[in-house]
PDB file of N, CA and C in Angstrom:
ATOM      1  N   MET A   1     112.643 125.646 103.156  1.00 60.00           N
ATOM      2  CA  MET A   1     112.177 124.820 104.229  1.00 60.00           C
ATOM      3  C   MET A   1     114.045 124.039 105.173  1.00 60.00           C
ATOM      4  N   LEU A   2     113.496 124.327 106.290  1.00 67.00           N
ATOM      5  CA  LEU A   2     114.925 124.251 107.094  1.00 67.00           C
ATOM      6  C   LEU A   2     114.253 122.829 107.616  1.00 67.00           C
ATOM      7  N   TRP A   3     115.909 122.184 107.804  1.00 70.00           N
ATOM      8  CA  TRP A   3     116.023 121.103 108.258  1.00 70.00           C
ATOM      9  C   TRP A   3     116.297 120.466 109.974  1.00 70.00           C
ATOM     10  N   ARG A   4     115.859 119.785 110.416  1.00 72.00           N
ATOM     11  CA  ARG A   4     116.236 119.863 111.773  1.00 72.00           C
ATOM     12  C   ARG A   4     116.898 118.655 112.180  1.00 72.00           C
ATOM     13  N   ARG A   5     117.649 118.238 113.096  1.00 73.00           N
ATOM     14  CA  ARG A   5     118.247 117.142 113.360  1.00 73.00           C
ATOM     15  C   ARG A   5     116.913 116.317 114.314  1.00 73.00           C
ATOM     16  N   LEU A   6     116.786 115.154 114.051  1.00 70.00           N
ATOM     17  CA  LEU A   6     115.694 114.368 115.291  1.00 70.00           C
ATOM     18  C   LEU A   6     116.456 113.544 116.090  1.00 70.00           C
ATOM     19  N   SER A   7     116.074 113.963 117.242  1.00 70.00           N
ATOM     20  CA  SER A   7     116.681 113.222 118.395  1.00 70.00           C
ATOM     21  C   SER A   7     115.884 112.757 119.617  1.00 70.00           C
ATOM     22  N   PHE A   8     116.421 111.520 119.941  1.00 65.00           N
ATOM     23  CA  PHE A   8     115.393 111.082 121.014  1.00 65.00           C
ATOM     24  C   PHE A   8     116.284 110.732 122.103  1.00 65.00           C
ATOM     25  N   SER A   9     115.506 111.382 123.489  1.00 65.00           N
ATOM     26  CA  SER A   9     116.037 111.155 124.529  1.00 65.00           C
ATOM     27  C   SER A   9     115.212 110.639 125.696  1.00 65.00           C
ATOM     28  N   ASN A  10     115.910 109.728 126.540  1.00 59.00           N
ATOM     29  CA  ASN A  10     115.284 109.408 127.804  1.00 59.00           C
ATOM     30  C   ASN A  10     115.684 109.700 128.614  1.00 59.00           C
ATOM     31  N   GLN A  11     115.717 111.306 128.898  1.00 58.00           N
ATOM     32  CA  GLN A  11     115.679 111.922 130.179  1.00 58.00           C
ATOM     33  C   GLN A  11     114.396 112.252 130.915  1.00 58.00           C
ATOM     34  N   GLU A  12     113.575 112.355 129.785  1.00 58.00           N
ATOM     35  CA  GLU A  12     111.998 112.463 130.744  1.00 58.00           C
ATOM     36  C   GLU A  12     111.660 111.370 131.137  1.00 58.00           C
ATOM     37  N   LEU A  13     111.436 110.231 130.544  1.00 55.00           N
ATOM     38  CA  LEU A  13     110.955 109.341 130.759  1.00 55.00           C
ATOM     39  C   LEU A  13     111.803 108.004 131.635  1.00 55.00           C
ATOM     40  N   SER A  14     111.368 107.498 132.767  1.00 62.00           N
ATOM     41  CA  SER A  14     112.296 106.807 133.670  1.00 62.00           C
ATOM     42  C   SER A  14     112.093 105.485 133.270  1.00 62.00           C
ATOM     43  N   GLU A  15     110.459 105.120 133.173  1.00 65.00           N
ATOM     44  CA  GLU A  15     110.073 104.012 132.968  1.00 65.00           C
ATOM     45  C   GLU A  15     109.040 104.002 131.567  1.00 65.00           C
ATOM     46  N   PRO A  16     108.760 103.726 130.305  1.00 76.00           N
ATOM     47  CA  PRO A  16     107.854 103.568 129.667  1.00 76.00           C
ATOM     48  C   PRO A  16     106.688 103.464 130.075  1.00 76.00           C
ATOM     49  N   GLN A  17     105.823 103.977 129.688  1.00 84.00           N
ATOM     50  CA  GLN A  17     104.229 103.550 130.192  1.00 84.00           C
ATOM     51  C   GLN A  17     103.594 103.297 129.021  1.00 84.00           C
ATOM     52  N   VAL A  18     103.044 101.989 128.410  1.00 87.00           N
ATOM     53  CA  VAL A  18     102.339 101.400 127.480  1.00 87.00           C
ATOM     54  C   VAL A  18     101.113 100.772 127.712  1.00 87.00           C
ATOM     55  N   SER A  19      99.765 101.507 127.516  1.00 91.00           N
ATOM     56  CA  SER A  19      98.632 100.838 127.658  1.00 91.00           C
ATOM     57  C   SER A  19      97.687 100.863 126.502  1.00 91.00           C
ATOM     58  N   ILE A  20      96.836  99.840 126.509  1.00 91.00           N
ATOM     59  CA  ILE A  20      95.881  99.469 125.441  1.00 91.00           C
ATOM     60  C   ILE A  20      94.483  99.551 126.411  1.00 91.00           C
ATOM     61  N   THR A  21      94.476  99.762 127.533  1.00 94.00           N
ATOM     62  CA  THR A  21      92.996  99.947 128.134  1.00 94.00           C
ATOM     63  C   THR A  21      92.425 100.770 127.513  1.00 94.00           C
ATOM     64  N   LYS A  22      92.295 101.903 126.925  1.00 95.00           N
ATOM     65  CA  LYS A  22      91.296 102.704 126.623  1.00 95.00           C
ATOM     66  C   LYS A  22      90.776 102.237 125.380  1.00 95.00           C
ATOM     67  N   GLU A  23      91.696 101.777 124.194  1.00 95.00           N
ATOM     68  CA  GLU A  23      91.868 101.254 123.086  1.00 95.00           C
ATOM     69  C   GLU A  23      90.937  99.908 123.233  1.00 95.00           C
ATOM     70  N   MET A  24      91.074  99.045 124.320  1.00 94.00           N
ATOM     71  CA  MET A  24      90.159  97.902 124.363  1.00 94.00           C
ATOM     72  C   MET A  24      88.786  98.273 125.071  1.00 94.00           C
ATOM     73  N   GLU A  25      88.814  99.278 125.543  1.00 96.00           N
ATOM     74  CA  GLU A  25      87.331 100.088 125.870  1.00 96.00           C
ATOM     75  C   GLU A  25      86.514 100.314 125.204  1.00 96.00           C
ATOM     76  N   THR A  26      87.084 100.856 124.168  1.00 95.00           N
ATOM     77  CA  THR A  26      86.364 101.670 123.139  1.00 95.00           C
ATOM     78  C   THR A  26      86.146 100.274 121.993  1.00 95.00           C
ATOM     79  N   ILE A  27      86.764  99.450 121.869  1.00 94.00           N
ATOM     80  CA  ILE A  27      86.907  98.174 120.926  1.00 94.00           C
ATOM     81  C   ILE A  27      85.548  97.247 121.465  1.00 94.00           C
ATOM     82  N   SER A  28      85.725  97.318 122.644  1.00 95.00           N
ATOM     83  CA  SER A  28      84.450  96.805 123.424  1.00 95.00           C
ATOM     84  C   SER A  28      82.944  97.053 123.492  1.00 95.00           C
ATOM     85  N   LYS A  29      83.370  98.415 123.465  1.00 96.00           N
ATOM     86  CA  LYS A  29      81.887  99.343 123.271  1.00 96.00           C
ATOM     87  C   LYS A  29      81.422  99.083 121.940  1.00 96.00           C
ATOM     88  N   GLN A  30      82.155  99.146 120.954  1.00 94.00           N
ATOM     89  CA  GLN A  30      81.820  99.126 119.585  1.00 94.00           C
ATOM     90  C   GLN A  30      81.142  97.650 119.287  1.00 94.00           C
ATOM     91  N   PHE A  31      81.908  96.736 120.265  1.00 95.00           N
ATOM     92  CA  PHE A  31      81.501  95.401 119.435  1.00 95.00           C
ATOM     93  C   PHE A  31      80.508  95.070 119.853  1.00 95.00           C
ATOM     94  N   GLU A  32      79.898  95.839 121.064  1.00 95.00           N
ATOM     95  CA  GLU A  32      78.407  95.394 121.484  1.00 95.00           C
ATOM     96  C   GLU A  32      77.112  96.122 120.477  1.00 95.00           C
ATOM     97  N   GLU A  33      77.877  97.159 119.809  1.00 95.00           N
ATOM     98  CA  GLU A  33      76.561  97.770 118.845  1.00 95.00           C
ATOM     99  C   GLU A  33      77.195  97.270 117.147  1.00 95.00           C
ATOM    100  N   PHE A  34      77.684  96.328 117.050  1.00 95.00           N
ATOM    101  CA  PHE A  34      78.036  95.902 115.823  1.00 95.00           C
ATOM    102  C   PHE A  34      76.962  94.879 115.390  1.00 95.00           C
ATOM    103  N   ASP A  35      76.658  94.613 114.526  1.00 95.00           N
ATOM    104  CA  ASP A  35      75.830  93.375 113.405  1.00 95.00           C
ATOM    105  C   ASP A  35      76.273  91.996 113.975  1.00 95.00           C
ATOM    106  N   VAL A  36      76.149  90.801 113.727  1.00 95.00           N
ATOM    107  CA  VAL A  36      76.444  89.394 113.567  1.00 95.00           C
ATOM    108  C   VAL A  36      77.569  89.620 113.016  1.00 95.00           C
ATOM    109  N   CYS A  37      77.583  89.866 111.469  1.00 95.00           N
ATOM    110  CA  CYS A  37      78.242  89.829 110.488  1.00 95.00           C
ATOM    111  C   CYS A  37      79.769  90.518 110.814  1.00 95.00           C
ATOM    112  N   CYS A  38      79.536  92.121 111.476  1.00 95.00           N
ATOM    113  CA  CYS A  38      80.534  92.553 112.040  1.00 95.00           C
ATOM    114  C   CYS A  38      81.225  92.054 113.359  1.00 95.00           C
ATOM    115  N   LYS A  39      80.492  91.366 114.094  1.00 95.00           N
ATOM    116  CA  LYS A  39      81.244  90.809 115.375  1.00 95.00           C
ATOM    117  C   LYS A  39      82.430  89.791 114.917  1.00 95.00           C
ATOM    118  N   VAL A  40      81.551  88.864 114.103  1.00 95.00           N
ATOM    119  CA  VAL A  40      82.389  88.105 113.566  1.00 95.00           C
ATOM    120  C   VAL A  40      83.789  88.096 113.021  1.00 95.00           C
ATOM    121  N   THR A  41      83.542  89.505 111.815  1.00 95.00           N
ATOM    122  CA  THR A  41      85.117  89.842 111.686  1.00 95.00           C
ATOM    123  C   THR A  41      85.908  90.341 112.621  1.00 95.00           C
ATOM    124  N   LEU A  42      85.509  91.008 113.366  1.00 94.00           N
ATOM    125  CA  LEU A  42      86.349  91.638 114.071  1.00 94.00           C
ATOM    126  C   LEU A  42      86.841  90.903 115.395  1.00 94.00           C
ATOM    127  N   LYS A  43      85.978  89.544 115.276  1.00 94.00           N
ATOM    128  CA  LYS A  43      86.465  88.914 116.402  1.00 94.00           C
ATOM    129  C   LYS A  43      87.381  87.671 115.805  1.00 94.00           C
ATOM    130  N   SER A  44      87.465  87.631 114.430  1.00 91.00           N
ATOM    131  CA  SER A  44      88.661  87.179 113.713  1.00 91.00           C
ATOM    132  C   SER A  44      89.939  87.542 113.925  1.00 91.00           C
ATOM    133  N   LYS A  45      89.377  88.733 113.672  1.00 90.00           N
ATOM    134  CA  LYS A  45      90.583  89.586 113.672  1.00 90.00           C
ATOM    135  C   LYS A  45      91.352  89.797 114.976  1.00 90.00           C
ATOM    136  N   LEU A  46      90.904  89.580 115.817  1.00 91.00           N
ATOM    137  CA  LEU A  46      91.398  89.958 117.623  1.00 91.00           C
ATOM    138  C   LEU A  46      92.195  88.243 117.492  1.00 91.00           C
ATOM    139  N   GLN A  47      91.669  87.611 117.195  1.00 89.00           N
ATOM    140  CA  GLN A  47      92.008  86.065 117.118  1.00 89.00           C
ATOM    141  C   GLN A  47      93.638  86.156 116.466  1.00 89.00           C
ATOM    142  N   GLU A  48      93.696  86.877 114.912  1.00 85.00           N
ATOM    143  CA  GLU A  48      94.907  86.992 114.676  1.00 85.00           C
ATOM    144  C   GLU A  48      96.246  87.608 115.291  1.00 85.00           C
ATOM    145  N   ILE A  49      95.512  88.881 116.008  1.00 87.00           N
ATOM    146  CA  ILE A  49      96.552  89.492 116.876  1.00 87.00           C
ATOM    147  C   ILE A  49      96.669  88.888 117.957  1.00 87.00           C
ATOM    148  N   ALA A  50      95.995  87.631 118.829  1.00 88.00           N
ATOM    149  CA  ALA A  50      96.309  87.293 120.087  1.00 88.00           C
ATOM    150  C   ALA A  50      96.870  86.175 119.708  1.00 88.00           C
ATOM    151  N   TYR A  51      96.716  85.162 118.853  1.00 85.00           N
ATOM    152  CA  TYR A  51      96.982  83.900 118.619  1.00 85.00           C
ATOM    153  C   TYR A  51      97.665  83.826 117.279  1.00 85.00           C
ATOM    154  N   PRO A  52      98.766  84.677 117.192  1.00 79.00           N
ATOM    155  CA  PRO A  52      99.734  84.394 115.614  1.00 79.00           C
ATOM    156  C   PRO A  52     100.375  82.988 115.181  1.00 79.00           C
ATOM    157  N   ASP A  53     100.433  82.062 116.281  1.00 79.00           N
ATOM    158  CA  ASP A  53     100.630  80.769 115.845  1.00 79.00           C
ATOM    159  C   ASP A  53      99.719  80.135 115.008  1.00 79.00           C
ATOM    160  N   LEU A  54      98.090  80.812 115.515  1.00 77.00           N
ATOM    161  CA  LEU A  54      97.043  79.985 114.847  1.00 77.00           C
ATOM    162  C   LEU A  54      96.640  80.938 113.920  1.00 77.00           C
ATOM    163  N   ASN A  55      97.423  81.370 112.995  1.00 66.00           N
ATOM    164  CA  ASN A  55      97.077  82.085 111.976  1.00 66.00           C
ATOM    165  C   ASN A  55      97.213  81.569 110.650  1.00 66.00           C
ATOM    166  N   SER A  56      95.919  81.197 109.752  1.00 63.00           N
ATOM    167  CA  SER A  56      95.964  80.477 108.487  1.00 63.00           C
ATOM    168  C   SER A  56      97.269  81.149 107.429  1.00 63.00           C
ATOM    169  N   MET A  57      97.719  82.535 107.861  1.00 64.00           N
ATOM    170  CA  MET A  57      98.355  82.866 107.081  1.00 64.00           C
ATOM    171  C   MET A  57      99.579  82.580 106.877  1.00 64.00           C
ATOM    172  N   CYS A  58      99.942  81.258 106.478  1.00 65.00           N
ATOM    173  CA  CYS A  58     101.277  80.826 106.025  1.00 65.00           C
ATOM    174  C   CYS A  58     101.941  80.402 104.875  1.00 65.00           C
ATOM    175  N   ALA A  59     103.125  79.883 104.369  1.00 68.00           N
ATOM    176  CA  ALA A  59     103.846  79.650 103.231  1.00 68.00           C
ATOM    177  C   ALA A  59     103.023  78.112 102.631  1.00 68.00           C
ATOM    178  N   PRO A  60     102.984  77.789 101.721  1.00 65.00           N
ATOM    179  CA  PRO A  60     102.846  76.516 101.151  1.00 65.00           C
ATOM    180  C   PRO A  60     103.883  75.716 101.341  1.00 65.00           C
ATOM    181  N   PRO A  61     103.647  74.495 101.583  1.00 75.00           N
ATOM    182  CA  PRO A  61     104.546  73.535 102.134  1.00 75.00           C
ATOM    183  C   PRO A  61     105.753  73.613 101.064  1.00 75.00           C
ATOM    184  N   GLU A  62     104.945  73.663  99.459  1.00 79.00           N
ATOM    185  CA  GLU A  62     106.159  73.555  98.517  1.00 79.00           C
ATOM    186  C   GLU A  62     105.388  74.661  97.503  1.00 79.00           C
ATOM    187  N   LYS A  63     106.776  74.900  96.832  1.00 77.00           N
ATOM    188  CA  LYS A  63     106.656  76.295  95.715  1.00 77.00           C
ATOM    189  C   LYS A  63     105.501  75.623  95.033  1.00 77.00           C
ATOM    190  N   VAL A  64     104.344  76.644  94.646  1.00 71.00           N
ATOM    191  CA  VAL A  64     103.694  76.783  93.777  1.00 71.00           C
ATOM    192  C   VAL A  64     103.688  77.485  92.456  1.00 71.00           C
ATOM    193  N   LYS A  65     103.792  76.750  91.191  1.00 74.00           N
ATOM    194  CA  LYS A  65     104.068  77.077  89.909  1.00 74.00           C
ATOM    195  C   LYS A  65     103.083  78.113  89.785  1.00 74.00           C
ATOM    196  N   THR A  66     103.296  79.377  89.303  1.00 76.00           N
ATOM    197  CA  THR A  66     102.516  80.273  88.738  1.00 76.00           C
ATOM    198  C   THR A  66     102.530  80.694  87.528  1.00 76.00           C
ATOM    199  N   LYS A  67     103.139  80.473  86.726  1.00 78.00           N
ATOM    200  CA  LYS A  67     103.455  80.791  85.366  1.00 78.00           C
ATOM    201  C   LYS A  67     103.281  79.883  84.690  1.00 78.00           C
ATOM    202  N   GLY A  68     102.552  80.360  83.405  1.00 75.00           N
ATOM    203  CA  GLY A  68     102.543  79.435  82.277  1.00 75.00           C
ATOM    204  C   GLY A  68     101.211  78.041  82.729  1.00 75.00           C
ATOM    205  N   ALA A  69     100.657  77.841  81.422  1.00 71.00           N
ATOM    206  CA  ALA A  69      99.483  76.425  81.722  1.00 71.00           C
ATOM    207  C   ALA A  69      99.858  75.576  81.731  1.00 71.00           C
ATOM    208  N   GLN A  70      99.379  74.155  81.948  1.00 71.00           N
ATOM    209  CA  GLN A  70      99.763  73.333  81.569  1.00 71.00           C
ATOM    210  C   GLN A  70      99.254  72.919  80.420  1.00 71.00           C
ATOM    211  N   LYS A  71     100.460  72.191  79.887  1.00 71.00           N
ATOM    212  CA  LYS A  71     100.540  72.308  78.349  1.00 71.00           C
ATOM    213  C   LYS A  71      99.636  70.824  77.841  1.00 71.00           C
ATOM    214  N   LYS A  72      98.701  70.467  76.880  1.00 71.00           N
ATOM    215  CA  LYS A  72      97.828  69.429  76.775  1.00 71.00           C
ATOM    216  C   LYS A  72      98.657  69.123  75.316  1.00 71.00           C
ATOM    217  N   LEU A  73      98.702  67.345  75.648  1.00 68.00           N
ATOM    218  CA  LEU A  73      99.471  66.707  74.889  1.00 68.00           C
ATOM    219  C   LEU A  73      98.187  66.633  73.520  1.00 68.00           C
ATOM    220  N   MET A  74      98.880  66.836  72.363  1.00 64.00           N
ATOM    221  CA  MET A  74      97.946  66.921  70.878  1.00 64.00           C
ATOM    222  C   MET A  74      97.937  66.069  70.402  1.00 64.00           C
ATOM    223  N   THR A  75      96.833  65.437  69.999  1.00 63.00           N
ATOM    224  CA  THR A  75      96.313  63.739  69.819  1.00 63.00           C
ATOM    225  C   THR A  75      96.114  63.988  68.079  1.00 63.00           C
ATOM    226  N   LYS A  76      96.098  63.175  67.730  1.00 61.00           N
ATOM    227  CA  LYS A  76      95.821  62.906  66.057  1.00 61.00           C
ATOM    228  C   LYS A  76      94.643  63.581  65.401  1.00 61.00           C
ATOM    229  N   GLN A  77      93.529  63.682  66.515  1.00 62.00           N
ATOM    230  CA  GLN A  77      92.467  64.224  65.737  1.00 62.00           C
ATOM    231  C   GLN A  77      92.636  65.685  65.804  1.00 62.00           C
ATOM    232  N   HIS A  78      93.254  66.258  66.710  1.00 58.00           N
ATOM    233  CA  HIS A  78      93.288  67.952  67.319  1.00 58.00           C
ATOM    234  C   HIS A  78      94.329  68.440  65.422  1.00 58.00           C
ATOM    235  N   ILE A  79      95.266  67.292  65.306  1.00 59.00           N
ATOM    236  CA  ILE A  79      96.299  67.617  64.056  1.00 59.00           C
ATOM    237  C   ILE A  79      95.569  67.731  62.964  1.00 59.00           C
ATOM    238  N   ASN A  80      94.377  66.356  62.717  1.00 60.00           N
ATOM    239  CA  ASN A  80      93.779  66.299  61.509  1.00 60.00           C
ATOM    240  C   ASN A  80      92.885  67.565  61.204  1.00 60.00           C
ATOM    241  N   LYS A  81      92.485  68.133  62.265  1.00 60.00           N
ATOM    242  CA  LYS A  81      91.407  69.022  62.310  1.00 60.00           C
ATOM    243  C   LYS A  81      92.156  70.499  61.935  1.00 60.00           C
ATOM    244  N   ALA A  82      93.302  70.659  62.117  1.00 55.00           N
ATOM    245  CA  ALA A  82      93.924  72.096  62.118  1.00 55.00           C
ATOM    246  C   ALA A  82      94.499  72.035  60.486  1.00 55.00           C
TER     247      ALA A  82
END
């Protein structure tokens, strides 16, 4: 196996041209063919991309304890049964 050095150069591109027009047209065409459930799912995913500030995925306001169950106080009845 031969290793080659990877290099990037901007000699060929004067201004980078990046477009999503073709992809958006494809998504739009597919959207029309989907059933209602798929349309709702796709719309919610696009909203997450378009409006990241409105995304419901955020950190909880305070740290959530995930280890260990809450301890129950033992009453005299539980002690007497044992």
